[in-house]
CSV table of C-alpha atoms in Angstrom, one decimal:
chain,number,residue,atom,x,y,z
A,985,ILE,CA,-57.3,102.5,17.2
A,986,LEU,CA,-60.1,100.3,18.3
A,987,ASN,CA,-59.9,99.4,22.0
A,988,VAL,CA,-61.8,96.9,24.1
A,989,GLU,CA,-61.6,97.5,27.9
A,990,GLN,CA,-62.4,95.0,30.6
A,991,SER,CA,-62.8,95.6,34.3
A,992,PRO,CA,-61.8,94.6,36.8
A,993,GLN,CA,-58.5,93.1,35.8
A,994,SER,CA,-58.8,90.5,38.5
A,995,LEU,CA,-61.3,89.5,41.1
A,996,HIS,CA,-61.1,87.3,44.2
A,997,VAL,CA,-64.4,86.0,45.6
A,998,GLN,CA,-65.6,83.4,48.0
A,999,GLU,CA,-67.6,80.4,46.9
A,1000,GLY,CA,-71.3,81.3,46.7
A,1001,ASP,CA,-70.7,85.0,45.9
A,1002,SER,CA,-72.2,86.4,42.8
A,1003,THR,CA,-70.1,88.6,40.6
A,1004,ASN,CA,-70.1,90.6,37.4
A,1005,PHE,CA,-67.5,91.9,34.9
A,1006,THR,CA,-67.7,94.7,32.4
A,1007,CYS,CA,-66.6,94.9,28.8
A,1008,SER,CA,-66.5,98.3,27.0
A,1009,PHE,CA,-66.2,98.5,23.2
A,1010,PRO,CA,-66.6,101.0,20.4
A,1011,SER,CA,-70.3,101.7,19.7
A,1012,SER,CA,-69.9,102.2,16.0
A,1013,ASN,CA,-69.7,99.6,13.2
A,1014,PHE,CA,-70.8,96.9,15.7
A,1015,TYR,CA,-71.2,93.4,14.4
A,1016,ALA,CA,-70.8,91.0,17.3
A,1017,LEU,CA,-69.6,90.7,20.9
A,1018,HIS,CA,-68.0,87.5,22.2
A,1019,TRP,CA,-67.3,86.2,25.7
A,1020,TYR,CA,-64.8,83.4,26.3
A,1021,ARG,CA,-63.7,81.5,29.4
A,1022,TRP,CA,-60.1,80.5,29.5
A,1023,GLU,CA,-59.1,78.0,32.2
A,1024,THR,CA,-55.4,77.4,33.0
A,1025,ALA,CA,-53.8,74.8,30.6
A,1026,LYS,CA,-56.9,74.7,28.4
A,1027,SER,CA,-58.1,76.4,25.3
A,1028,PRO,CA,-60.3,79.5,25.4
A,1029,GLU,CA,-63.9,78.3,25.2
A,1030,ALA,CA,-66.7,80.4,23.7
A,1031,LEU,CA,-69.5,81.2,26.2
A,1032,PHE,CA,-71.6,83.7,24.2
A,1033,VAL,CA,-71.8,85.5,20.9
A,1034,MET,CA,-74.2,88.4,20.9
A,1035,THR,CA,-75.2,90.4,17.9
A,1036,LEU,CA,-78.3,92.4,18.8
A,1037,ASN,CA,-78.7,95.4,21.1
A,1038,GLY,CA,-80.5,94.3,24.3
A,1039,ASP,CA,-79.5,90.6,23.8
A,1040,GLU,CA,-79.4,88.6,27.0
A,1041,LYS,CA,-77.8,85.1,27.0
A,1042,LYS,CA,-77.7,82.5,29.7
A,1043,LYS,CA,-75.7,79.3,30.2
A,1044,GLY,CA,-76.3,77.7,33.6
A,1045,ARG,CA,-75.2,80.2,36.3
A,1046,ILE,CA,-73.6,82.5,33.8
A,1047,SER,CA,-75.4,85.2,31.9
A,1048,ALA,CA,-74.5,88.2,29.7
A,1049,THR,CA,-76.2,91.3,28.5
A,1050,LEU,CA,-75.4,93.6,25.6
A,1051,ASN,CA,-75.9,97.4,25.0
A,1052,THR,CA,-74.5,98.2,21.6
A,1053,LYS,CA,-75.7,101.9,21.6
A,1054,GLU,CA,-73.5,102.7,24.6
A,1055,GLY,CA,-70.9,100.1,23.9
A,1056,TYR,CA,-70.9,97.8,26.9
A,1057,SER,CA,-71.6,94.2,27.9
A,1058,TYR,CA,-71.9,92.7,31.4
A,1059,LEU,CA,-71.1,89.1,32.3
A,1060,TYR,CA,-72.7,87.8,35.5
A,1061,ILE,CA,-71.9,84.7,37.5
A,1062,LYS,CA,-74.5,83.6,40.1
A,1063,GLY,CA,-73.2,81.7,43.1
A,1064,SER,CA,-69.6,81.4,42.0
A,1065,GLN,CA,-67.9,78.0,42.4
A,1066,PRO,CA,-64.2,77.1,42.4
A,1067,GLU,CA,-64.5,75.6,39.0
A,1068,ASP,CA,-65.5,79.1,37.7
A,1069,SER,CA,-61.9,80.2,38.3
A,1070,ALA,CA,-60.6,81.3,34.9
A,1071,THR,CA,-59.8,84.3,32.8
A,1072,TYR,CA,-62.9,85.7,31.1
A,1073,LEU,CA,-62.3,87.4,27.8
A,1074,CYS,CA,-64.5,89.6,25.8
A,1075,ALA,CA,-64.0,90.4,22.1
A,1076,PHE,CA,-65.5,92.8,19.6
A,1077,PHE,CA,-66.0,92.2,16.0
A,1078,TYR,CA,-66.7,95.2,13.8
A,1079,ASN,CA,-68.1,95.5,10.3
A,1080,GLN,CA,-65.1,97.0,8.6
A,1081,GLY,CA,-61.9,95.2,9.1
A,1082,GLY,CA,-63.1,91.7,9.8
A,1083,LYS,CA,-61.1,91.2,13.0
A,1084,LEU,CA,-62.0,90.1,16.4
A,1085,ILE,CA,-60.4,92.4,19.0
A,1086,PHE,CA,-59.9,91.1,22.5
A,1087,GLY,CA,-59.9,92.9,25.8
A,1088,GLN,CA,-57.2,92.1,28.4
A,1089,GLY,CA,-59.4,89.8,30.3
A,1090,THR,CA,-60.7,89.5,33.9
A,1091,GLU,CA,-59.0,86.9,36.0
A,1092,LEU,CA,-61.5,85.4,38.4
A,1093,SER,CA,-60.4,83.3,41.4
A,1094,VAL,CA,-63.1,81.6,43.5
A,1095,LYS,CA,-62.0,80.3,46.9
A,1096,PRO,CA,-63.8,77.4,48.6
B,318,ASP,CA,-67.1,69.0,17.9
B,319,VAL,CA,-64.7,71.2,16.0
B,320,LYS,CA,-61.2,70.5,16.9
B,321,VAL,CA,-58.2,72.8,16.4
B,322,THR,CA,-54.9,71.1,16.9
B,323,GLN,CA,-51.6,72.8,17.4
B,324,SER,CA,-48.5,70.7,16.8
B,325,SER,CA,-46.5,71.5,20.0
B,326,ARG,CA,-47.5,72.5,23.5
B,327,TYR,CA,-44.1,73.7,24.5
B,328,LEU,CA,-41.2,74.8,22.2
B,329,VAL,CA,-37.7,76.1,22.9
B,330,LYS,CA,-35.8,77.7,20.1
B,331,ARG,CA,-32.6,79.6,19.7
B,332,THR,CA,-32.4,83.2,18.5
B,333,GLY,CA,-32.1,83.4,14.7
B,334,GLU,CA,-33.8,80.0,14.1
B,335,LYS,CA,-36.6,79.7,11.6
B,336,VAL,CA,-39.6,78.4,13.5
B,337,PHE,CA,-42.8,76.8,12.2
B,338,LEU,CA,-46.0,76.6,14.3
B,339,GLU,CA,-48.6,74.3,12.8
B,340,CYS,CA,-52.3,74.4,13.2
B,341,VAL,CA,-54.9,72.0,11.8
B,342,GLN,CA,-58.7,72.1,12.1
B,343,ASP,CA,-61.0,69.3,11.2
B,344,MET,CA,-64.3,71.0,10.5
B,345,ASP,CA,-63.9,72.6,7.1
B,346,HIS,CA,-63.7,76.1,8.5
B,347,GLU,CA,-62.5,78.7,5.9
B,348,ASN,CA,-61.5,81.2,8.5
B,349,MET,CA,-58.3,80.7,10.5
B,350,PHE,CA,-56.3,83.0,12.8
B,351,TRP,CA,-53.1,83.3,14.7
B,352,TYR,CA,-52.9,85.2,18.0
B,353,ARG,CA,-50.3,85.7,20.6
B,354,GLN,CA,-51.0,86.2,24.3
B,355,ASP,CA,-48.7,88.2,26.6
B,356,PRO,CA,-49.4,89.1,30.3
B,357,GLY,CA,-51.4,92.3,30.5
B,358,LEU,CA,-51.8,92.7,26.8
B,359,GLY,CA,-54.6,90.2,26.0
B,360,LEU,CA,-54.8,88.3,22.7
B,361,ARG,CA,-53.3,90.1,19.8
B,362,LEU,CA,-53.9,89.1,16.2
B,363,ILE,CA,-50.9,88.3,14.1
B,364,TYR,CA,-52.3,87.1,10.8
B,365,PHE,CA,-55.5,85.6,9.6
B,366,SER,CA,-56.8,83.9,6.5
B,367,TYR,CA,-60.3,83.7,5.0
B,368,ASP,CA,-59.5,81.2,2.3
B,369,VAL,CA,-56.8,78.9,1.0
B,370,LYS,CA,-53.7,80.8,-0.2
B,371,MET,CA,-55.2,84.0,1.2
B,372,LYS,CA,-53.7,85.9,4.1
B,373,GLU,CA,-54.2,89.2,5.8
B,374,LYS,CA,-52.0,91.0,8.3
B,375,GLY,CA,-53.3,91.4,11.8
B,376,ASP,CA,-52.3,94.0,14.3
B,377,ILE,CA,-48.7,92.7,14.9
B,378,PRO,CA,-47.4,91.0,11.8
B,379,GLU,CA,-43.8,92.1,12.0
B,380,GLY,CA,-41.4,89.3,12.2
B,381,TYR,CA,-44.0,86.7,11.2
B,382,SER,CA,-45.3,85.2,8.0
B,383,VAL,CA,-48.0,82.5,7.3
B,384,SER,CA,-48.8,79.8,4.9
B,385,ARG,CA,-52.1,78.3,4.0
B,386,GLU,CA,-51.8,75.8,1.2
B,387,LYS,CA,-54.7,73.6,2.3
B,388,LYS,CA,-58.0,74.6,3.9
B,389,GLU,CA,-57.4,72.7,7.1
B,390,ARG,CA,-53.8,73.9,7.8
B,391,PHE,CA,-52.6,77.3,8.8
B,392,SER,CA,-48.9,77.7,9.6
B,393,LEU,CA,-47.2,80.5,11.4
B,394,ILE,CA,-43.6,81.1,10.6
B,395,LEU,CA,-41.1,83.1,12.6
B,396,GLU,CA,-38.5,83.9,10.0
B,397,SER,CA,-35.7,84.6,12.4
B,398,ALA,CA,-36.8,84.0,16.0
B,399,SER,CA,-36.0,86.7,18.6
B,400,THR,CA,-36.4,86.8,22.3
B,401,ASN,CA,-39.3,89.3,22.1
B,402,GLN,CA,-41.2,86.6,20.3
B,403,THR,CA,-41.3,84.5,23.4
B,404,SER,CA,-45.0,84.1,24.0
B,405,MET,CA,-48.1,81.9,24.0
B,406,TYR,CA,-49.4,81.4,20.5
B,407,LEU,CA,-53.0,80.4,19.9
B,408,CYS,CA,-54.6,79.3,16.7
B,409,ALA,CA,-58.3,79.6,16.1
B,410,SER,CA,-60.9,78.9,13.4
B,411,THR,CA,-64.5,79.8,12.7
B,412,LEU,CA,-67.2,79.1,10.2
B,413,VAL,CA,-68.4,82.7,10.0
B,414,PRO,CA,-65.8,85.5,10.2
B,415,GLY,CA,-67.8,87.4,12.9
B,416,GLY,CA,-68.2,84.1,14.8
B,417,ALA,CA,-71.9,84.4,15.0
B,418,GLY,CA,-73.4,81.0,15.7
B,419,GLY,CA,-70.7,79.7,18.0
B,420,GLY,CA,-67.7,81.9,18.3
B,421,TYR,CA,-64.1,80.9,17.5
B,422,THR,CA,-62.7,77.5,18.3
B,423,PHE,CA,-59.2,77.7,19.7
B,424,GLY,CA,-56.3,75.3,19.9
B,425,SER,CA,-54.6,74.6,23.2
B,426,GLY,CA,-51.7,76.9,22.5
B,427,THR,CA,-48.0,76.7,21.9
B,428,ARG,CA,-45.8,78.2,24.6
B,429,LEU,CA,-42.7,79.3,22.7
B,430,THR,CA,-39.5,80.3,24.4
B,431,VAL,CA,-36.7,81.9,22.4
B,432,VAL,CA,-33.3,81.8,24.1
C-alpha cells in the first residue's frame, strides 16, 4: 500500500515566523510530487508540481524542495502572514497506477 | 482559467436515496477524478476517468458508481446513500494524468450529509 505522510499535522505560528513542513513518499516508481494549498471554503489550489530530483520551486514567500532518492519534499513559508492560514496538502503520483495519492495535510494557523 | 464546477455546495439526503453529484469542467481536460475528504484521512480517490465512457476504480469505490457520457461532465452516483457516505466530495480535472504543468484543478466541493 502506497502511503504519503505529512508532518506536522498542525502548526500554530505567529505572524512573521518562518515555517516548514515535510512530505514523505515512496522513493520507487516516482513520477511527480504536488503541493496544494486549501483555504477554508475554497478549492484546493496547486502550488507546485515537481518532477526532478533536486527540484526547487518558489512562489513569492513559499518554496519547495524535492528529494526523490530518499522520498521527501519540504515546503517552506518565509515570514508567515495570516492569509497563509490553510491546510497544505502534498500528493505523490507514481508511474504504475496513474493515481495521485494525497497525504493527510498540515493545517497551518498564523496569528496576527 | 480552468474552471471545475460542482452542482451543489451543500446537500442533505436520506438513507437509501440515490444521489447524483455532478461535475463539469470547461477546459477540454480528458482526465477527471472524484475524491472524498474526511477529517484525519486526507483526500481519498473514489473513481477516475481518462476518457469519455472510460472509468477506473480508485481506492474506495464501494457504494459508488460514475458516469462520463461527455468529456466535460463526470458524475458520481451513490446508488443507495448511507450515513457513512456523509463527507466532503471534491471533483478535479487535469490535462496530463500526472499533473505536470499545472497540477489538478479542483471544484469547490459538495458537503453531503446523509441522514
